[in-house]
Short mmCIF file of C-alpha atoms in Angstrom, two decimals:
data_model
loop_
_atom_site.label_atom_id
_atom_site.label_comp_id
_atom_site.label_asym_id
_atom_site.label_seq_id
_atom_site.Cartn_x
_atom_site.Cartn_y
_atom_site.Cartn_z
CA MET A 1 -24.77 -37.24 -26.83
CA MET A 2 -22.30 -37.58 -24.57
CA ASN A 3 -19.96 -35.63 -26.88
CA ILE A 4 -22.20 -32.73 -27.04
CA LYS A 5 -22.53 -32.58 -23.12
CA ASN A 6 -18.89 -32.70 -22.66
CA GLN A 7 -18.08 -29.58 -25.03
CA LEU A 8 -21.00 -27.73 -23.33
CA THR A 9 -19.27 -28.56 -20.27
CA THR A 10 -15.94 -27.34 -21.72
CA TYR A 11 -17.19 -24.09 -23.00
CA LEU A 12 -19.02 -23.33 -19.78
CA LEU A 13 -16.09 -23.74 -17.90
CA ILE A 14 -14.33 -21.21 -20.38
CA THR A 15 -16.32 -18.85 -19.89
CA LEU A 16 -16.88 -18.98 -16.35
CA THR A 17 -12.80 -18.86 -16.08
CA MET A 18 -13.07 -16.05 -18.47
CA VAL A 19 -15.65 -14.04 -16.80
CA PHE A 20 -13.80 -14.74 -13.36
CA ALA A 21 -10.47 -13.38 -14.48
CA MET A 22 -12.09 -10.31 -16.09
CA SER A 23 -13.85 -9.76 -12.97
CA CYS A 24 -10.64 -9.76 -10.85
CA GLY A 25 -9.09 -6.37 -10.02
CA GLY A 26 -11.59 -4.98 -13.25
CA ASN A 27 -13.13 -1.80 -12.59
CA SER A 28 -16.71 -2.71 -12.08
CA SER A 29 -15.81 -5.00 -9.16
CA SER A 30 -13.35 -2.21 -8.18
CA GLU A 31 -16.38 0.56 -8.27
CA HIS A 32 -18.45 -1.96 -6.15
CA GLU A 33 -15.94 -2.06 -3.58
CA HIS A 34 -15.39 1.73 -3.95
CA ASP A 35 -19.22 2.30 -3.60
CA GLU A 36 -19.42 0.02 -0.21
CA ALA A 37 -16.31 1.39 1.07
CA ASP A 38 -18.00 5.09 0.75
CA SER A 39 -21.11 4.13 2.60
CA HIS A 40 -18.84 2.76 5.19
CA ASP A 41 -17.08 5.76 5.54
CA MET A 42 -20.33 7.86 5.96
CA GLU A 43 -21.15 5.70 8.74
CA GLU A 44 -17.80 6.17 10.28
CA MET A 45 -17.94 9.85 10.05
CA GLU A 46 -20.93 10.01 12.20
CA HIS A 47 -18.78 8.57 14.75
CA SER A 48 -15.98 11.39 13.79
CA ALA A 49 -14.85 12.20 17.55
CA ALA A 50 -14.29 8.91 18.86
CA GLU A 51 -12.59 8.24 15.55
CA GLU A 52 -10.57 11.18 15.03
CA HIS A 53 -8.95 10.31 18.59
CA GLU A 54 -8.38 6.87 17.42
CA HIS A 55 -7.20 7.78 14.00
CA ASN A 56 -5.05 10.68 15.67
CA GLU A 57 -3.44 7.98 18.29
CA GLY A 58 -2.73 5.54 15.79
CA GLU A 59 -1.31 8.31 13.75
CA GLU A 60 1.41 8.25 12.39
CA HIS A 61 3.98 10.09 10.54
CA ASP A 62 5.55 10.81 13.79
CA MET A 63 2.85 13.40 14.85
CA VAL A 64 3.25 15.35 17.68
CA GLY A 65 1.51 18.64 18.75
CA MET A 66 -1.57 18.09 16.67
CA GLU A 67 -3.90 21.00 16.15
CA HIS A 68 -7.87 20.38 15.86
CA GLY A 69 -9.59 23.02 13.93
CA ASP A 70 -12.85 23.85 13.19
CA GLY A 71 -13.23 24.25 9.52
CA GLU A 72 -15.39 21.45 8.02
CA MET A 73 -15.79 19.75 4.61
CA MET A 74 -17.84 17.45 3.12
CA MET A 75 -16.28 14.26 1.96
CA GLY A 76 -15.07 14.21 -1.39
CA GLU A 77 -15.49 17.64 -1.67
CA GLY A 78 -12.38 19.50 -3.79
CA PHE A 79 -10.47 22.23 -2.30
CA THR A 80 -8.03 24.96 -3.03
CA TRP A 81 -5.80 25.58 -0.11
CA MET A 82 -3.66 28.59 0.65
CA PRO A 83 -1.68 29.40 3.63
CA THR A 84 -2.81 31.50 5.92
CA GLU A 85 -3.44 31.60 9.86
CA GLU A 86 -7.12 30.87 9.04
CA SER A 87 -6.78 28.07 6.79
CA MET A 88 -5.05 26.02 9.16
CA SER A 89 -8.52 25.24 10.44
CA MET A 90 -8.64 22.92 7.51
CA MET A 91 -6.07 20.79 8.92
CA GLU A 92 -6.93 17.61 10.76
CA TYR A 93 -3.65 18.05 12.63
CA LYS A 94 0.03 19.11 12.00
CA THR A 95 3.18 18.95 13.82
CA ASP A 96 5.09 21.98 15.38
CA ASN A 97 7.48 22.21 13.03
CA ILE A 98 5.23 23.85 10.37
CA ARG A 99 4.12 27.54 10.42
CA VAL A 100 2.82 29.75 8.16
CA ALA A 101 5.91 31.91 6.98
CA THR A 102 6.44 34.87 4.18
CA SER A 103 8.67 34.03 1.32
CA GLY A 104 8.98 37.30 -1.28
CA ASP A 105 5.33 38.75 -1.24
CA GLU A 106 3.26 35.40 -0.39
CA ASP A 107 2.63 33.38 2.48
CA VAL A 108 3.93 29.74 2.52
CA LEU A 109 3.59 26.45 4.65
CA MET A 110 7.19 26.08 6.00
CA PHE A 111 7.89 22.80 6.73
CA GLU A 112 11.22 22.53 9.14
CA PRO A 113 12.01 18.72 9.63
CA ALA A 114 15.09 19.15 11.06
CA GLY A 115 16.38 15.57 10.59
CA GLN A 116 12.67 14.44 12.24
CA LYS A 117 9.35 14.78 10.39
CA ALA A 118 6.94 17.53 9.77
CA SER A 119 3.38 16.48 8.57
CA CYS A 120 0.10 17.80 8.11
CA MET A 121 -3.03 16.28 7.12
CA PHE A 122 -6.51 17.71 5.48
CA LYS A 123 -9.85 17.11 6.90
CA ASN A 124 -11.91 15.79 4.05
CA LYS A 125 -11.43 12.17 3.06
CA GLN A 126 -11.12 11.72 -0.51
CA GLY A 127 -11.59 8.33 -2.98
CA ASN A 128 -10.83 8.90 -6.64
CA VAL A 129 -8.54 12.27 -6.28
CA GLY A 130 -5.94 14.06 -7.96
CA VAL A 131 -3.69 16.30 -5.47
CA THR A 132 -1.37 18.77 -6.84
CA ALA A 133 0.97 20.87 -4.50
CA THR A 134 2.92 23.84 -5.20
CA LEU A 135 6.05 23.76 -3.58
CA LYS A 136 9.68 24.47 -3.33
CA MET A 137 12.59 22.60 -1.85
CA GLU A 138 15.30 24.55 -0.22
CA SER A 139 17.97 21.76 -1.01
CA SER A 140 18.50 18.35 -2.23
CA GLU A 141 18.84 17.18 1.29
CA ALA A 142 15.16 17.71 1.68
CA ALA A 143 12.31 15.21 0.92
CA VAL A 144 8.85 15.30 0.74
CA MET A 145 5.49 13.13 0.24
CA LEU A 146 1.88 13.81 -0.68
CA LEU A 147 -0.25 11.57 0.82
CA HIS A 148 -3.63 10.40 -0.09
CA HIS A 149 -6.24 7.32 1.01
CA SER A 150 -4.58 7.93 4.53
CA THR A 151 -6.43 5.71 7.11
CA GLY A 152 -3.90 5.60 9.65
CA LYS A 153 -0.07 5.56 10.11
CA ASP A 154 0.19 2.30 8.62
CA ASN A 155 -1.89 2.58 5.75
CA TYR A 156 -1.74 5.19 3.08
CA GLU A 157 -0.78 5.83 -0.81
CA PHE A 158 1.72 8.41 -1.61
CA VAL A 159 3.85 10.12 -4.07
CA SER A 160 7.67 11.14 -2.82
CA LEU A 161 10.51 12.99 -3.70
CA GLU A 162 13.96 12.24 -2.12
CA GLY A 163 17.38 11.99 -3.29
CA GLY A 164 16.55 12.63 -6.96
CA VAL A 165 14.11 9.91 -7.20
CA MET A 166 10.16 9.98 -7.26
CA LYS A 167 8.58 6.97 -5.76
CA LEU A 168 4.83 6.06 -6.28
CA GLY A 169 3.51 3.71 -3.90
CA ARG A 170 1.23 2.31 -0.87
CA VAL A 171 1.94 1.40 2.94
CA GLU A 172 -0.25 -1.26 3.63
CA ASN A 173 -0.53 -2.46 7.15
CA GLY A 174 3.06 -0.93 7.67
CA GLU A 175 4.26 -2.72 4.62
CA GLU A 176 5.65 -0.60 1.84
CA LYS A 177 5.29 -1.32 -2.04
CA ILE A 178 6.56 0.53 -4.64
CA PHE A 179 4.30 0.88 -7.67
CA ASP A 180 6.92 2.75 -9.84
CA SER A 181 9.73 4.84 -9.56
CA LYS A 182 11.92 7.04 -11.56
CA ASP A 183 15.14 9.39 -11.32
CA ILE A 184 14.66 12.95 -11.90
CA ASP A 185 15.88 16.45 -11.85
CA VAL A 186 13.69 18.30 -9.07
CA PRO A 187 13.39 21.98 -9.81
CA SER A 188 15.59 24.66 -7.50
CA ASP A 189 12.27 26.81 -7.96
CA TRP A 190 8.60 26.75 -7.21
CA PHE A 191 7.26 23.37 -8.98
CA THR A 192 3.98 21.37 -8.77
CA LEU A 193 3.87 18.09 -7.72
CA THR A 194 0.78 16.00 -8.08
CA VAL A 195 -0.56 12.47 -7.70
CA THR A 196 -3.59 11.05 -9.29
CA ALA A 197 -5.61 7.84 -8.03
CA ALA A 198 -8.07 7.09 -10.43
CA GLY A 199 -9.38 3.30 -9.83
CA THR A 200 -6.78 1.12 -9.85
CA HIS A 201 -4.39 3.50 -11.81
CA TYR A 202 -1.98 5.67 -9.79
CA LYS A 203 0.31 8.51 -11.26
CA GLY A 204 2.69 10.85 -10.27
CA TYR A 205 3.72 14.03 -12.05
CA LEU A 206 6.30 16.88 -11.65
CA ASN A 207 4.88 20.18 -13.21
CA GLU A 208 2.13 18.41 -14.91
CA LYS A 209 4.33 15.88 -16.74
CA MET A 210 3.88 12.35 -16.10
CA ILE A 211 6.72 10.62 -14.53
CA THR A 212 5.35 7.77 -12.69
CA HIS A 213 2.58 5.30 -13.27
CA GLY A 214 1.56 2.05 -11.29
CA HIS A 215 -1.45 0.04 -10.40
CA GLY A 216 -3.14 -1.54 -7.16
CA ASP A 217 -6.23 -2.43 -5.65
CA MET A 218 -8.75 0.44 -4.84
CA MET A 219 -8.07 1.60 -0.94
CA LYS A 220 -10.73 2.59 1.06
CA PRO A 221 -11.25 6.86 0.92
CA GLY A 222 -8.87 8.45 3.52
CA LEU A 223 -7.38 11.83 4.08
CA LEU A 224 -4.69 13.90 2.39
CA GLY A 225 -1.53 15.25 3.16
CA ILE A 226 1.85 16.18 3.10
CA VAL A 227 5.01 14.73 4.74
CA ALA A 228 8.49 16.45 4.57
CA SER A 229 11.50 15.10 6.09
CA GLY A 230 15.31 15.70 5.78
CA ASN A 231 17.32 18.56 7.08
CA SER A 232 16.10 21.18 4.62
CA THR A 233 13.09 23.26 4.68
CA ILE A 234 10.14 22.77 2.12
CA SER A 235 7.74 25.49 1.35
CA VAL A 236 4.34 25.13 -0.03
CA LYS A 237 2.01 27.72 -1.32
CA LYS A 238 -1.02 25.95 -2.50
CA VAL A 239 -2.41 22.54 -2.05
CA GLU A 240 -5.57 21.68 -4.63
CA ALA A 241 -7.60 18.23 -4.15
CA THR A 242 -9.87 17.64 -7.26
CA PRO A 243 -12.06 14.65 -6.86
CA LEU A 244 -11.96 12.52 -9.89
CA GLU A 245 -15.68 11.73 -11.05
CA ALA A 246 -16.29 8.03 -11.79
CA GLU A 247 -17.14 7.09 -15.09
CA ARG A 248 -20.66 5.81 -16.02
CA MET B 1 10.92 9.70 -44.22
CA GLN B 2 7.97 10.62 -41.79
CA LEU B 3 5.86 7.88 -40.92
CA LEU B 4 3.12 9.63 -39.06
CA PRO B 5 1.00 12.77 -40.30
CA ASN B 6 1.77 15.85 -38.51
CA TRP B 7 -1.86 15.86 -37.28
CA ALA B 8 -1.58 12.66 -35.68
CA PRO B 9 -0.84 12.71 -32.14
CA GLY B 10 0.61 8.96 -32.01
CA ILE B 11 0.15 5.68 -33.64
CA HIS B 12 -2.63 4.55 -31.14
CA PRO B 13 -5.36 6.57 -32.91
CA LEU B 14 -4.54 4.72 -36.34
CA MET B 15 -3.95 1.36 -34.92
CA ILE B 16 -7.17 1.19 -33.03
CA HIS B 17 -9.27 0.76 -36.25
CA PHE B 18 -7.56 -2.56 -37.31
CA PRO B 19 -8.78 -4.60 -34.12
CA ILE B 20 -11.97 -2.97 -34.44
CA ALA B 21 -12.35 -4.24 -37.84
CA PHE B 22 -10.66 -7.36 -37.65
CA LEU B 23 -12.40 -8.40 -34.65
CA SER B 24 -15.85 -7.02 -35.32
CA LEU B 25 -15.78 -8.86 -38.81
CA ALA B 26 -14.82 -11.89 -37.46
CA VAL B 27 -17.42 -11.95 -34.75
CA GLY B 28 -20.01 -11.16 -37.71
CA LEU B 29 -18.56 -14.11 -39.51
CA THR B 30 -18.63 -16.45 -36.45
CA ILE B 31 -22.67 -15.75 -36.13
CA LEU B 32 -23.10 -16.30 -39.73
CA GLU B 33 -20.84 -19.65 -39.74
CA ILE B 34 -23.45 -21.15 -37.57
CA PHE B 35 -25.77 -21.14 -40.54
CA TYR B 36 -23.42 -21.42 -43.46
CA SER B 37 -20.34 -23.71 -42.22
CA ARG B 38 -17.54 -23.77 -44.93
CA GLU B 39 -14.00 -24.47 -44.51
CA TRP B 40 -13.05 -21.45 -46.57
CA LEU B 41 -15.16 -19.22 -44.24
CA THR B 42 -13.46 -20.95 -41.27
CA LYS B 43 -10.00 -20.13 -42.33
CA ALA B 44 -10.93 -16.65 -43.32
CA ILE B 45 -12.54 -16.00 -39.66
CA SER B 46 -9.26 -17.86 -38.19
CA GLY B 47 -7.02 -15.20 -39.78
CA LEU B 48 -9.40 -12.17 -38.82
CA TYR B 49 -8.86 -13.30 -35.23
CA ILE B 50 -5.39 -13.87 -35.39
CA PHE B 51 -4.63 -10.43 -37.08
CA GLY B 52 -7.40 -9.32 -34.78
CA ALA B 53 -5.39 -10.39 -31.56
CA LEU B 54 -2.29 -9.39 -33.02
CA SER B 55 -3.54 -5.42 -33.65
CA ALA B 56 -4.89 -5.49 -30.17
CA VAL B 57 -1.34 -6.03 -28.50
CA VAL B 58 -0.10 -3.55 -30.60
CA SER B 59 -3.12 -0.87 -29.99
CA TYR B 60 -2.83 -1.58 -26.14
CA ILE B 61 0.92 -1.22 -26.16
CA SER B 62 0.53 2.00 -28.25
CA GLY B 63 -2.29 3.27 -25.85
CA ARG B 64 -0.33 2.95 -22.73
CA SER B 65 2.35 5.04 -24.38
CA ALA B 66 -0.04 7.53 -25.59
CA ALA B 67 -1.76 7.68 -22.05
CA ASP B 68 1.80 8.03 -20.40
CA SER B 69 2.72 11.14 -22.53
CA ILE B 70 -0.49 13.39 -22.44
CA GLY B 71 0.30 15.17 -19.50
CA LEU B 72 -2.04 16.07 -16.78
CA ASN B 73 -5.98 15.99 -17.36
CA LEU B 74 -7.79 15.29 -13.96
CA LYS B 75 -11.02 15.30 -15.70
CA ALA B 76 -10.05 12.46 -17.93
CA GLU B 77 -8.33 10.41 -15.42
CA VAL B 78 -10.70 8.07 -14.75
CA ALA B 79 -11.91 7.55 -18.16
CA ILE B 80 -8.39 7.17 -19.29
CA GLY B 81 -7.78 4.55 -16.58
CA THR B 82 -11.21 2.75 -17.76
CA HIS B 83 -10.21 2.66 -21.48
CA SER B 84 -6.88 1.37 -20.56
CA ASP B 85 -8.76 -1.34 -18.56
CA TRP B 86 -11.44 -2.45 -21.04
CA GLY B 87 -8.35 -2.50 -23.47
CA LEU B 88 -6.44 -5.04 -21.71
CA TYR B 89 -9.50 -7.24 -21.23
CA THR B 90 -10.40 -7.06 -24.96
CA LEU B 91 -6.54 -8.05 -25.66
CA ILE B 92 -6.90 -11.01 -23.13
CA TYR B 93 -10.19 -12.01 -24.31
CA PHE B 94 -9.85 -12.26 -27.99
CA GLY B 95 -6.36 -13.69 -27.25
CA ALA B 96 -7.87 -16.74 -25.64
CA PHE B 97 -10.56 -16.77 -27.82
CA THR B 98 -8.51 -17.04 -30.65
CA ILE B 99 -6.49 -19.82 -29.64
CA ILE B 100 -9.82 -21.70 -28.41
CA TYR B 101 -11.26 -20.65 -31.93
CA TYR B 102 -8.17 -22.25 -33.54
CA LEU B 103 -7.64 -25.38 -31.62
CA GLU B 104 -11.53 -26.21 -31.73
CA LYS B 105 -11.62 -25.77 -35.86
CA PHE B 106 -8.07 -27.14 -36.65
CA ILE B 107 -7.22 -29.57 -33.88
CA LEU B 108 -10.39 -30.88 -32.29
CA LYS B 109 -12.48 -30.53 -35.29
CA ARG B 110 -15.76 -30.63 -33.82
CA ASN B 111 -17.78 -28.83 -36.22
CA THR B 112 -21.22 -29.45 -34.94
CA LEU B 113 -23.79 -26.84 -34.16
CA ALA B 114 -23.46 -26.88 -30.51
CA VAL B 115 -20.06 -25.91 -31.03
CA ARG B 116 -20.57 -23.29 -33.85
CA VAL B 117 -23.29 -21.51 -31.42
CA LEU B 118 -21.02 -21.52 -28.31
CA LEU B 119 -18.51 -20.13 -30.31
CA ALA B 120 -20.72 -17.42 -31.71
CA VAL B 121 -21.79 -17.00 -28.07
CA LEU B 122 -18.16 -15.97 -26.82
CA ALA B 123 -17.41 -14.33 -29.85
CA LEU B 124 -20.47 -11.63 -28.95
CA ALA B 125 -19.21 -11.47 -25.54
CA GLY B 126 -15.69 -10.67 -26.70
CA PHE B 127 -17.75 -7.99 -29.06
CA PHE B 128 -19.35 -6.52 -25.95
CA ILE B 129 -15.65 -5.85 -24.50
CA LEU B 130 -14.34 -4.58 -27.47
CA GLY B 131 -17.32 -2.18 -27.98
CA GLN B 132 -16.47 -0.71 -24.11
CA THR B 133 -13.37 -0.29 -25.07
CA ALA B 134 -14.21 1.83 -27.92
CA GLU B 135 -16.60 3.57 -26.52
CA TYR B 136 -14.32 4.76 -23.58
CA GLY B 137 -11.58 5.69 -26.33
CA GLY B 138 -14.27 7.55 -28.33
CA ARG B 139 -15.24 9.50 -25.20
CA LEU B 140 -11.54 10.39 -24.68
CA VAL B 141 -11.36 12.03 -27.77
CA PHE B 142 -15.10 13.53 -28.27
CA GLU B 143 -15.89 14.41 -24.46
CA TYR B 144 -12.39 14.96 -23.15
CA GLY B 145 -10.81 16.14 -26.25
CA LEU B 146 -7.56 14.09 -25.58
CA GLY B 147 -5.13 14.36 -28.50
CA VAL B 148 -7.17 17.25 -30.03
CA LYS B 149 -5.36 20.22 -31.12
CA ASN B 150 -6.77 23.63 -30.44
#
């Protein structure tokens, strides 16, 4: 009888260990966290005015001359952004060294960091998301970063291109963690840079080809943005954000 | 010599049927073993779990490679990640369970009814995980059209 009890205890412990191991970092728990984060964010949005101030004050990316616009979007709503003077209202803020310019027949958003940082953030918050920017880097001295899940200067996720390297990572409480990085040839003409955040999976694409793939815990929904740095200009002619639906 | 047929996008869609077949059969026989315990059956089940777990390793590795090579597909992005996660759980679970089964049957040799029932319950839990992996894999093909030409 004792022997059977010992066996039962052994298997119970094994089962519990397995269930625990599966739940750590698993999707269901992540989705639960995500749901909690979502509802938390909806509450936060009710206090948007106070929070925007706080967010911007805590912000980041060397923000100066922030502009607040009137364009409003629902949280998690996808969008396609084209640079016009009107569409600048979709931005939460931008630095002074960004302007709408004309390149050929098209309007572009021109980042002129000149050794500083030039950045802009879009208004709506996103959870699981795919963000694609169509851009051109004038020289290899330019560096660009697509941000997502940004909740402040010390907390965001990113894919970046700098010095012929694509990096995929996260800054959490000011500490940078690189999920993956790969050497690449950055096109001299227009190209698309995409980052996707699907659950605990993060990927960076260049011209729709996957270059980097990493994993990390799911973060709270946050803002999307672009940060340029270096001594060369970067032109952006389109930004598309696509919410990624959770599986059922 | 060409190992893969032209229509196959990679080794993953071919490999995945091995763990599904081996492990499903092993789970079924583990349940049968509750009522019909024979040494030859135990050996057969052990073999199925070992081959099932090994083929799950190959399936997972080939799946990672396949997922990284399909290009940008935003609609399927979450499903790809979910399928990958369940695939990893299947691999870990059946890897651990195979060791437990082998230890129980060939080292500890505690062939009591309670042990057989508990092993069957653990095997069924693994079958659920395997089923989740297979479901999301199937959806990637039949709902999102991944790996399908035209």
